[in-house]
mmCIF file of C-alpha atoms and ligand atoms in Angstrom:
data_model
loop_
_atom_site.group_PDB
_atom_site.id
_atom_site.type_symbol
_atom_site.label_atom_id
_atom_site.label_comp_id
_atom_site.label_asym_id
_atom_site.label_seq_id
_atom_site.Cartn_x
_atom_site.Cartn_y
_atom_site.Cartn_z
ATOM 1 C CA MET A 1 -0.436 0.256 -0.262
ATOM 2 C CA LEU A 2 0.917 3.452 -0.408
ATOM 3 C CA GLU A 3 1.962 5.918 3.017
ATOM 4 C CA GLY A 4 2.482 8.753 3.650
ATOM 5 C CA GLY A 5 -0.184 11.432 3.332
ATOM 6 C CA SER A 6 1.843 15.490 2.306
ATOM 7 C CA VAL A 7 5.503 15.969 -0.103
ATOM 8 C CA GLY A 8 7.624 15.209 2.404
ATOM 9 C CA GLU A 9 6.576 12.340 4.274
ATOM 10 C CA SER A 10 7.962 8.516 3.752
ATOM 11 C CA VAL A 11 5.966 7.174 0.821
ATOM 12 C CA ALA A 12 6.363 3.648 0.930
ATOM 13 C CA LEU A 13 7.262 3.227 -3.196
ATOM 14 C CA ASP A 14 9.447 0.340 -2.963
ATOM 15 C CA GLY A 15 6.242 -2.002 -1.093
ATOM 16 C CA ALA A 16 4.289 -0.299 -3.783
ATOM 17 C CA SER A 17 5.962 -1.763 -6.442
ATOM 18 C CA THR A 18 5.981 -5.435 -5.371
ATOM 19 C CA THR A 19 2.272 -5.412 -4.609
ATOM 20 C CA GLU A 20 0.527 -3.471 -6.792
ATOM 21 C CA SER A 21 3.520 -3.344 -9.783
ATOM 22 C CA GLY A 22 5.191 -5.989 -10.178
ATOM 23 C CA GLY A 23 6.003 -7.128 -12.783
ATOM 24 C CA TRP A 24 5.670 -3.881 -14.731
ATOM 25 C CA SER A 25 7.802 -3.389 -17.860
ATOM 26 C CA HIS A 26 6.013 -0.450 -20.144
ATOM 27 C CA ARG A 27 8.515 2.521 -20.649
ATOM 28 C CA HIS A 28 5.339 3.947 -22.662
ATOM 29 C CA ILE A 29 1.330 3.373 -22.915
ATOM 30 C CA LEU A 30 0.688 4.143 -26.043
ATOM 31 C CA SER A 31 -1.773 1.389 -26.643
ATOM 32 C CA LEU A 32 -3.689 -1.188 -25.135
ATOM 33 C CA ASP A 33 -3.057 -4.361 -27.760
ATOM 34 C CA HIS A 34 0.259 -5.265 -25.816
ATOM 35 C CA PHE A 35 -0.965 -5.478 -22.208
ATOM 36 C CA SER A 36 -1.718 -8.120 -20.089
ATOM 37 C CA VAL A 37 -4.517 -8.956 -17.652
ATOM 38 C CA GLN A 38 -1.587 -8.758 -15.326
ATOM 39 C CA ASP A 39 -1.587 -4.945 -16.236
ATOM 40 C CA PHE A 40 -4.866 -3.985 -16.556
ATOM 41 C CA ASP A 41 -4.679 -5.485 -13.189
ATOM 42 C CA THR A 42 -1.948 -3.380 -11.582
ATOM 43 C CA VAL A 43 -3.013 -0.412 -13.125
ATOM 44 C CA LEU A 44 -6.743 -1.282 -11.094
ATOM 45 C CA GLN A 45 -4.931 -2.372 -8.329
ATOM 46 C CA THR A 46 -2.661 0.705 -7.962
ATOM 47 C CA ALA A 47 -4.891 3.346 -9.140
ATOM 48 C CA THR A 48 -7.363 2.270 -5.649
ATOM 49 C CA SER A 49 -3.918 3.081 -3.769
ATOM 50 C CA PHE A 50 -4.439 6.235 -4.756
ATOM 51 C CA GLN A 51 -7.745 5.911 -4.739
ATOM 52 C CA GLU A 52 -7.806 6.408 -0.531
ATOM 53 C CA VAL A 53 -4.445 8.802 -0.456
ATOM 54 C CA LEU A 54 -7.987 10.980 -2.538
ATOM 55 C CA SER A 55 -10.118 10.612 0.391
ATOM 56 C CA ARG A 56 -7.522 11.922 3.124
ATOM 57 C CA ARG A 57 -7.254 15.229 4.180
ATOM 58 C CA THR A 58 -4.049 15.787 2.351
ATOM 59 C CA LYS A 59 -4.284 14.092 -0.788
ATOM 60 C CA LYS A 60 -0.832 14.774 -2.428
ATOM 61 C CA VAL A 61 2.262 12.067 -1.609
ATOM 62 C CA PRO A 62 5.606 13.503 -3.120
ATOM 63 C CA ALA A 63 5.754 9.902 -5.449
ATOM 64 C CA LEU A 64 6.659 11.838 -8.144
ATOM 65 C CA GLN A 65 9.418 14.907 -6.514
ATOM 66 C CA GLY A 66 11.737 16.327 -8.449
ATOM 67 C CA GLN A 67 10.479 14.445 -11.916
ATOM 68 C CA LEU A 68 8.852 17.174 -15.143
ATOM 69 C CA VAL A 69 5.600 16.071 -16.192
ATOM 70 C CA THR A 70 5.292 18.145 -19.953
ATOM 71 C CA HIS A 71 1.055 18.106 -21.674
ATOM 72 C CA LEU A 72 1.181 18.448 -24.790
ATOM 73 C CA PHE A 73 -1.850 18.772 -26.160
ATOM 74 C CA PHE A 74 -2.041 19.725 -30.098
ATOM 75 C CA GLU A 75 -5.560 19.384 -30.114
ATOM 76 C CA PRO A 76 -8.237 20.991 -27.042
ATOM 77 C CA SER A 77 -8.989 18.804 -24.588
ATOM 78 C CA THR A 78 -10.896 19.993 -20.713
ATOM 79 C CA ARG A 79 -10.514 16.453 -18.923
ATOM 80 C CA THR A 80 -8.159 14.341 -20.225
ATOM 81 C CA ARG A 81 -5.412 17.792 -19.963
ATOM 82 C CA SER A 82 -6.667 18.854 -16.737
ATOM 83 C CA SER A 83 -6.865 15.748 -15.215
ATOM 84 C CA PHE A 84 -3.259 14.490 -16.326
ATOM 85 C CA GLU A 85 -2.368 17.816 -14.812
ATOM 86 C CA LEU A 86 -4.190 17.384 -11.373
ATOM 87 C CA ALA A 87 -3.061 14.089 -11.490
ATOM 88 C CA ALA A 88 1.167 14.917 -11.853
ATOM 89 C CA LYS A 89 0.126 17.806 -9.313
ATOM 90 C CA ARG A 90 -0.758 15.134 -6.667
ATOM 91 C CA LEU A 91 2.309 13.641 -6.900
ATOM 92 C CA SER A 92 4.197 15.977 -6.295
ATOM 93 C CA ALA A 93 5.893 16.859 -10.034
ATOM 94 C CA ASP A 94 6.723 19.710 -11.631
ATOM 95 C CA VAL A 95 3.878 20.087 -14.822
ATOM 96 C CA LEU A 96 4.693 21.752 -17.632
ATOM 97 C CA ASN A 97 1.213 22.591 -20.287
ATOM 98 C CA PHE A 98 2.114 23.513 -23.757
ATOM 99 C CA SER A 99 -0.798 24.704 -25.673
ATOM 100 C CA PRO A 100 0.051 24.540 -28.763
ATOM 101 C CA GLY A 101 -1.869 28.865 -30.100
ATOM 102 C CA THR A 102 1.018 30.272 -28.344
ATOM 103 C CA SER A 103 4.173 28.088 -29.082
ATOM 104 C CA SER A 104 6.510 28.394 -31.627
ATOM 105 C CA LEU A 105 4.663 25.452 -33.585
ATOM 106 C CA THR A 106 3.123 28.971 -35.123
ATOM 107 C CA LYS A 107 6.307 29.506 -35.991
ATOM 108 C CA GLY A 108 6.655 26.390 -38.149
ATOM 109 C CA GLU A 109 8.971 24.285 -35.883
ATOM 110 C CA THR A 110 8.204 20.617 -36.028
ATOM 111 C CA ILE A 111 7.062 18.690 -33.389
ATOM 112 C CA LEU A 112 9.423 16.915 -33.247
ATOM 113 C CA ASP A 113 11.949 19.868 -32.461
ATOM 114 C CA THR A 114 9.352 21.299 -29.666
ATOM 115 C CA ALA A 115 9.394 17.494 -27.829
ATOM 116 C CA LYS A 116 13.143 17.688 -27.739
ATOM 117 C CA THR A 117 12.908 21.522 -26.491
ATOM 118 C CA TYR A 118 10.868 20.324 -23.694
ATOM 119 C CA LEU A 119 13.348 17.256 -23.645
ATOM 120 C CA ALA A 120 16.444 19.618 -23.293
ATOM 121 C CA MET A 121 14.321 21.437 -20.230
ATOM 122 C CA GLY A 122 14.930 17.713 -18.627
ATOM 123 C CA THR A 123 11.144 16.573 -18.683
ATOM 124 C CA ASN A 124 10.783 12.673 -17.808
ATOM 125 C CA ILE A 125 7.628 12.370 -18.596
ATOM 126 C CA MET A 126 5.685 13.782 -21.928
ATOM 127 C CA VAL A 127 1.449 13.447 -22.371
ATOM 128 C CA ILE A 128 0.564 13.195 -25.545
ATOM 129 C CA ARG A 129 -3.043 14.316 -26.856
ATOM 130 C CA HIS A 130 -2.786 15.105 -31.106
ATOM 131 C CA LYS A 131 -5.609 14.739 -33.715
ATOM 132 C CA GLN A 132 -3.527 12.779 -36.130
ATOM 133 C CA THR A 133 -2.583 8.388 -35.412
ATOM 134 C CA GLY A 134 0.799 7.643 -34.094
ATOM 135 C CA VAL A 135 2.065 10.731 -33.109
ATOM 136 C CA PRO A 136 3.100 10.232 -29.315
ATOM 137 C CA GLN A 137 4.436 7.077 -30.307
ATOM 138 C CA ALA A 138 6.590 8.987 -33.567
ATOM 139 C CA ILE A 139 8.309 10.922 -29.962
ATOM 140 C CA ALA A 140 8.250 7.613 -27.874
ATOM 141 C CA ALA A 141 10.211 6.159 -30.396
ATOM 142 C CA GLU A 142 12.667 9.464 -30.637
ATOM 143 C CA MET A 143 12.949 9.483 -26.943
ATOM 144 C CA ASP A 144 14.730 6.075 -27.401
ATOM 145 C CA ARG A 145 16.146 6.468 -29.431
ATOM 146 C CA LEU A 146 17.815 9.220 -27.738
ATOM 147 C CA ASN A 147 17.922 6.668 -24.837
ATOM 148 C CA THR A 148 16.586 9.650 -23.053
ATOM 149 C CA GLY A 149 14.727 7.579 -20.700
ATOM 150 C CA VAL A 150 11.840 9.742 -21.295
ATOM 151 C CA CYS A 151 8.447 8.242 -20.643
ATOM 152 C CA VAL A 152 5.701 9.100 -23.498
ATOM 153 C CA LEU A 153 2.202 8.763 -22.291
ATOM 154 C CA ASN A 154 -0.569 8.696 -25.015
ATOM 155 C CA ALA A 155 -3.405 11.155 -23.408
ATOM 156 C CA GLY A 156 -5.390 9.674 -27.123
ATOM 157 C CA ASP A 157 -3.592 10.285 -31.373
ATOM 158 C CA GLY A 158 -6.370 10.590 -33.728
ATOM 159 C CA GLN A 159 -8.628 7.615 -34.632
ATOM 160 C CA HIS A 160 -6.115 4.993 -32.767
ATOM 161 C CA ALA A 161 -5.853 4.741 -28.943
ATOM 162 C CA HIS A 162 -7.387 7.179 -25.881
ATOM 163 C CA PRO A 163 -5.521 4.895 -23.450
ATOM 164 C CA SER A 164 -6.069 5.807 -20.215
ATOM 165 C CA GLN A 165 -9.693 6.812 -20.934
ATOM 166 C CA ALA A 166 -10.173 3.226 -21.579
ATOM 167 C CA LEU A 167 -8.369 2.348 -18.360
ATOM 168 C CA LEU A 168 -10.120 4.615 -15.856
ATOM 169 C CA ASP A 169 -13.581 3.243 -17.963
ATOM 170 C CA LEU A 170 -12.327 -0.028 -16.339
ATOM 171 C CA TYR A 171 -11.413 1.250 -13.115
ATOM 172 C CA THR A 172 -14.950 2.626 -13.076
ATOM 173 C CA LEU A 173 -17.201 -0.085 -13.809
ATOM 174 C CA CYS A 174 -14.930 -3.154 -11.540
ATOM 175 C CA SER A 175 -16.037 -0.325 -8.578
ATOM 176 C CA VAL A 176 -19.460 -0.226 -9.400
ATOM 177 C CA VAL A 177 -19.470 -4.362 -8.731
ATOM 178 C CA ASP A 178 -16.996 -4.577 -6.386
ATOM 179 C CA ARG A 179 -16.128 -0.814 -5.045
ATOM 180 C CA ASP A 180 -12.897 -2.121 -2.785
ATOM 181 C CA ARG A 181 -11.368 -4.181 -4.996
ATOM 182 C CA PRO A 182 -12.182 -3.668 -8.295
ATOM 183 C CA ARG A 183 -10.011 -6.405 -10.114
ATOM 184 C CA THR A 184 -11.284 -7.302 -14.102
ATOM 185 C CA ASP A 185 -12.518 -9.561 -13.405
ATOM 186 C CA ASN A 186 -15.861 -8.765 -11.617
ATOM 187 C CA LEU A 187 -16.750 -8.086 -15.794
ATOM 188 C CA ARG A 188 -16.590 -11.837 -16.227
ATOM 189 C CA GLY A 189 -19.949 -12.256 -18.277
ATOM 190 C CA LYS A 190 -21.595 -8.676 -17.834
ATOM 191 C CA LYS A 191 -22.243 -7.405 -20.965
ATOM 192 C CA ILE A 192 -21.771 -3.770 -22.147
ATOM 193 C CA ALA A 193 -22.968 -2.281 -25.471
ATOM 194 C CA ILE A 194 -20.271 0.704 -26.117
ATOM 195 C CA VAL A 195 -23.482 2.874 -28.851
ATOM 196 C CA GLY A 196 -22.541 5.841 -31.479
ATOM 197 C CA ASP A 197 -20.073 6.466 -33.182
ATOM 198 C CA VAL A 198 -17.473 4.111 -32.469
ATOM 199 C CA LEU A 199 -16.162 4.347 -35.799
ATOM 200 C CA HIS A 200 -14.296 7.337 -35.502
ATOM 201 C CA SER A 201 -13.958 7.000 -31.273
ATOM 202 C CA ARG A 202 -10.117 6.322 -29.857
ATOM 203 C CA VAL A 203 -12.229 5.343 -26.658
ATOM 204 C CA ALA A 204 -14.001 2.418 -28.124
ATOM 205 C CA ARG A 205 -11.599 1.031 -29.762
ATOM 206 C CA SER A 206 -9.326 1.417 -26.737
ATOM 207 C CA ASN A 207 -11.958 -0.216 -24.732
ATOM 208 C CA LEU A 208 -12.482 -2.996 -26.188
ATOM 209 C CA TRP A 209 -8.494 -4.218 -25.843
ATOM 210 C CA SER A 210 -9.908 -3.802 -22.092
ATOM 211 C CA LEU A 211 -13.095 -4.737 -22.201
ATOM 212 C CA VAL A 212 -12.492 -7.425 -23.659
ATOM 213 C CA ALA A 213 -9.259 -8.814 -21.399
ATOM 214 C CA SER A 214 -11.521 -8.000 -18.739
ATOM 215 C CA GLY A 215 -13.758 -10.816 -20.044
ATOM 216 C CA ALA A 216 -16.391 -9.054 -20.545
ATOM 217 C CA GLU A 217 -19.389 -9.177 -24.217
ATOM 218 C CA VAL A 218 -19.147 -6.498 -25.929
ATOM 219 C CA HIS A 219 -21.678 -5.372 -28.569
ATOM 220 C CA LEU A 220 -20.775 -2.669 -30.548
ATOM 221 C CA ALA A 221 -24.284 -0.856 -31.635
ATOM 222 C CA GLY A 222 -25.037 1.968 -34.321
ATOM 223 C CA PRO A 223 -25.721 3.011 -37.797
ATOM 224 C CA PRO A 224 -24.247 1.349 -40.585
ATOM 225 C CA THR A 225 -22.298 3.947 -41.244
ATOM 226 C CA LEU A 226 -20.773 4.680 -37.378
ATOM 227 C CA VAL A 227 -20.105 0.663 -37.175
ATOM 228 C CA PRO A 228 -18.847 -0.355 -40.174
ATOM 229 C CA GLN A 229 -19.347 -4.592 -40.116
ATOM 230 C CA ASP A 230 -15.342 -5.221 -40.396
ATOM 231 C CA PHE A 231 -15.403 -3.809 -36.956
ATOM 232 C CA GLY A 232 -16.189 -6.630 -36.035
ATOM 233 C CA GLY A 233 -13.142 -8.630 -36.214
ATOM 234 C CA PHE A 234 -11.102 -5.648 -34.581
ATOM 235 C CA LEU A 235 -9.456 -7.874 -32.551
ATOM 236 C CA GLY A 236 -8.984 -10.201 -34.721
ATOM 237 C CA ASN A 237 -11.098 -13.005 -36.099
ATOM 238 C CA ASN A 238 -11.022 -16.019 -33.102
ATOM 239 C CA ARG A 239 -12.315 -12.734 -31.489
ATOM 240 C CA PRO A 240 -15.226 -11.600 -33.265
ATOM 241 C CA ILE A 241 -17.373 -8.889 -31.864
ATOM 242 C CA PRO A 242 -21.213 -8.720 -31.960
ATOM 243 C CA ILE A 243 -22.080 -5.908 -34.320
ATOM 244 C CA HIS A 244 -25.392 -4.128 -33.958
ATOM 245 C CA TRP A 245 -27.591 -1.623 -36.122
ATOM 246 C CA THR A 246 -30.835 -1.471 -33.908
ATOM 247 C CA LEU A 247 -30.330 -0.504 -30.837
ATOM 248 C CA ASP A 248 -32.407 -3.020 -29.143
ATOM 249 C CA ASP A 249 -30.658 -6.191 -29.952
ATOM 250 C CA ALA A 250 -27.792 -4.170 -28.035
ATOM 251 C CA LEU A 251 -29.012 -3.589 -25.159
ATOM 252 C CA VAL A 252 -31.183 -6.227 -24.271
ATOM 253 C CA ASP A 253 -29.998 -7.544 -21.338
ATOM 254 C CA ALA A 254 -26.463 -5.124 -21.227
ATOM 255 C CA ASP A 255 -25.769 -4.072 -17.425
ATOM 256 C CA PHE A 256 -24.083 -1.133 -18.452
ATOM 257 C CA VAL A 257 -23.950 1.353 -21.670
ATOM 258 C CA MET A 258 -21.214 3.155 -23.237
ATOM 259 C CA THR A 259 -22.229 5.716 -25.510
ATOM 260 C CA LEU A 260 -19.692 7.156 -26.975
ATOM 261 C CA ARG A 261 -20.045 11.607 -29.235
ATOM 262 C CA LEU A 262 -20.096 11.532 -32.482
ATOM 263 C CA GLN A 263 -17.646 12.998 -33.705
ATOM 264 C CA LYS A 264 -18.046 16.065 -35.838
ATOM 265 C CA GLU A 265 -15.042 17.086 -36.133
ATOM 266 C CA ARG A 266 -13.833 13.643 -37.326
ATOM 267 C CA MET A 267 -15.948 12.402 -40.195
ATOM 268 C CA GLY A 268 -15.046 13.902 -43.707
ATOM 269 C CA GLN A 269 -18.704 13.491 -45.280
ATOM 270 C CA PHE A 270 -21.952 13.227 -44.197
ATOM 271 C CA LEU A 271 -22.179 10.081 -41.942
ATOM 272 C CA LEU A 272 -26.479 11.010 -40.333
ATOM 273 C CA PRO A 273 -29.573 11.812 -41.337
ATOM 274 C CA SER A 274 -30.268 14.565 -38.699
ATOM 275 C CA LEU A 275 -29.435 14.517 -35.633
ATOM 276 C CA ARG A 276 -32.765 14.040 -34.539
ATOM 277 C CA GLU A 277 -33.205 10.710 -36.428
ATOM 278 C CA TYR A 278 -29.788 9.286 -34.762
ATOM 279 C CA HIS A 279 -31.179 10.650 -30.561
ATOM 280 C CA ARG A 280 -34.861 8.382 -32.289
ATOM 281 C CA GLN A 281 -33.288 5.579 -34.022
ATOM 282 C CA PHE A 282 -29.972 5.747 -31.716
ATOM 283 C CA GLY A 283 -30.514 7.808 -28.559
ATOM 284 C CA ILE A 284 -30.287 6.060 -24.896
ATOM 285 C CA THR A 285 -33.903 6.435 -23.161
ATOM 286 C CA ARG A 286 -35.406 5.832 -19.631
ATOM 287 C CA ASP A 287 -37.909 3.735 -22.792
ATOM 288 C CA ARG A 288 -34.841 2.025 -23.978
ATOM 289 C CA LEU A 289 -32.749 1.469 -20.218
ATOM 290 C CA LYS A 290 -36.313 -0.730 -19.399
ATOM 291 C CA LEU A 291 -34.037 -3.368 -22.256
ATOM 292 C CA CYS A 292 -31.373 -3.019 -19.773
ATOM 293 C CA GLN A 293 -30.542 -4.487 -16.677
ATOM 294 C CA PRO A 294 -32.745 -3.756 -13.533
ATOM 295 C CA SER A 295 -29.903 -2.070 -12.466
ATOM 296 C CA VAL A 296 -27.941 -1.358 -15.547
ATOM 297 C CA LYS A 297 -25.332 1.805 -15.617
ATOM 298 C CA ILE A 298 -24.445 4.144 -18.006
ATOM 299 C CA LEU A 299 -20.881 5.669 -19.322
ATOM 300 C CA HIS A 300 -19.655 8.431 -21.484
ATOM 301 C CA PRO A 301 -16.352 9.216 -21.858
ATOM 302 C CA GLY A 302 -17.638 12.885 -22.863
ATOM 303 C CA PRO A 303 -17.393 15.923 -23.381
ATOM 304 C CA THR A 304 -20.903 14.977 -24.819
ATOM 305 C CA ASN A 305 -24.167 16.118 -27.246
ATOM 306 C CA ARG A 306 -26.678 16.581 -25.072
ATOM 307 C CA GLY A 307 -30.013 15.282 -25.979
ATOM 308 C CA VAL A 308 -28.430 13.333 -29.019
ATOM 309 C CA GLU A 309 -26.336 10.748 -27.540
ATOM 310 C CA LEU A 310 -28.540 10.629 -24.318
ATOM 311 C CA ASP A 311 -31.229 12.030 -22.832
ATOM 312 C CA SER A 312 -29.826 15.024 -20.767
ATOM 313 C CA ASP A 313 -32.258 13.618 -17.557
ATOM 314 C CA ILE A 314 -29.624 10.288 -18.002
ATOM 315 C CA MET A 315 -26.504 11.708 -17.780
ATOM 316 C CA ASP A 316 -27.860 14.087 -14.861
ATOM 317 C CA ASP A 317 -29.217 11.203 -12.731
ATOM 318 C CA PRO A 318 -26.823 9.704 -9.868
ATOM 319 C CA ASP A 319 -28.432 6.199 -10.009
ATOM 320 C CA LEU A 320 -27.971 5.681 -14.583
ATOM 321 C CA SER A 321 -24.949 7.698 -14.888
ATOM 322 C CA LEU A 322 -21.793 7.235 -14.054
ATOM 323 C CA VAL A 323 -20.242 10.001 -15.944
ATOM 324 C CA SER A 324 -19.484 11.844 -13.035
ATOM 325 C CA CYS A 325 -16.840 9.133 -11.625
ATOM 326 C CA GLN A 326 -14.946 7.909 -14.935
ATOM 327 C CA VAL A 327 -14.192 12.007 -14.691
ATOM 328 C CA THR A 328 -13.465 11.601 -10.922
ATOM 329 C CA SER A 329 -12.051 7.683 -11.770
ATOM 330 C CA GLY A 330 -9.698 9.687 -13.738
ATOM 331 C CA ILE A 331 -7.369 10.918 -11.581
ATOM 332 C CA ALA A 332 -6.538 7.788 -8.516
ATOM 333 C CA VAL A 333 -5.920 6.213 -12.505
ATOM 334 C CA ARG A 334 -3.611 8.926 -14.644
ATOM 335 C CA MET A 335 -2.076 8.821 -10.829
ATOM 336 C CA ALA A 336 -0.790 5.014 -11.160
ATOM 337 C CA LEU A 337 -0.527 5.346 -15.172
ATOM 338 C CA LEU A 338 2.422 8.725 -13.934
ATOM 339 C CA TYR A 339 4.208 6.413 -11.121
ATOM 340 C CA LEU A 340 3.977 3.159 -13.072
ATOM 341 C CA VAL A 341 6.146 4.737 -15.470
ATOM 342 C CA GLY A 342 7.338 7.615 -13.268
ATOM 343 C CA SER A 343 9.280 6.117 -10.792
ATOM 344 C CA GLY A 344 11.340 3.540 -13.006
ATOM 345 C CA LYS A 345 9.022 0.593 -12.821
ATOM 346 C CA GLY A 346 8.628 0.675 -16.727
ATOM 347 C CA LEU A 347 11.915 -0.029 -17.618
ATOM 348 C CA GLY A 348 11.445 -2.631 -20.368
ATOM 349 C CA THR A 349 8.733 -1.201 -23.395
HETATM 350 C C1 NCD B 412 -12.754 11.703 -25.531
HETATM 351 C C2 NCD B 412 -11.954 11.862 -26.991
HETATM 352 O O1 NCD B 412 -10.615 12.708 -26.370
HETATM 353 O O2 NCD B 412 -11.317 10.896 -27.841
HETATM 354 N N1 NCD B 412 -12.584 13.173 -24.722
HETATM 355 C C3 NCD B 412 -12.328 12.367 -23.477
HETATM 356 O O3 NCD B 412 -10.630 12.228 -23.827
HETATM 357 N N2 NCD B 412 -12.539 12.591 -22.881
HETATM 358 C C4 NCD B 412 -14.247 10.792 -26.649
HETATM 359 C C5 NCD B 412 -14.922 12.502 -27.604
HETATM 360 O O4 NCD B 412 -13.997 13.299 -27.828
HETATM 361 O O5 NCD B 412 -15.531 12.438 -27.716
#
């Protein structure tokens, strides 16, 4: 367990490394396709310890004291950037925030040179978001090539991956089943319907890896333009994912419904007749939720289009909606990720 409540107090980091981060081998967290079930459980257990820290009056531990965490967000973000920043501060790291609009990018500097500038300032961990797939991977490869020891966390790249969102979703789901012991095993056999704009969603892609690895029964639902048939083979042909082009089939007996934002900024062409029609066919309403398990809970990574992906009153109903819990869980989960890579546990790849 992590001990010590405030900056300057000693924290049993070695204890944490054996009980919680044993076997951790990732220097970077770029996607979840290489994560083992043990890796997922390590994140869940480490996040549980940090959740306990966050319940104290002094919510800060010195785990990353003296380390520099730089947030390179080349794409807008509210939740993810603030959550990573708070997580880094709660671990006592120094934090730099980069804003593309007021940076030398506007003078023609390349992204790699921006990253190297922050490297020269002594950055230990880079948290990177970019609208192009592969940018965090490219920076991580350059950091490795230069033998810098810098760790890169992908905070969302294009339509490819959003590991920290999927991990906080995993933590939220597992905590609903057992608040005190969130473990991947808690999701074995649970039916989880992922509904909406799967095509453009890095959140859905990352969640597929973690939820299926946990033994959940994942179903995808949405219009064929947003959930194409070939998505069923996303995890490989030996793990087909059921696809539904009508919502009700996906909702029957579901334990959880994960809704996704219609990502209009990523749609090259008009893929829907209208938002009203989308809501009529795929919007989550109280009536439709009667098809699910009585204990059903709804998730959404945010930001939401209120009244489109789900009815506004469902989103605000704490008995149904896990949206705020997702945001809260994000801090402990991101503390866990920063801690796992930043405390030298992730010396592999
Ligand atoms: C998601 C993202 O940026 O991919 N949001 C988030 O990080 N909370 C989902 C989205 O933008 O719809």
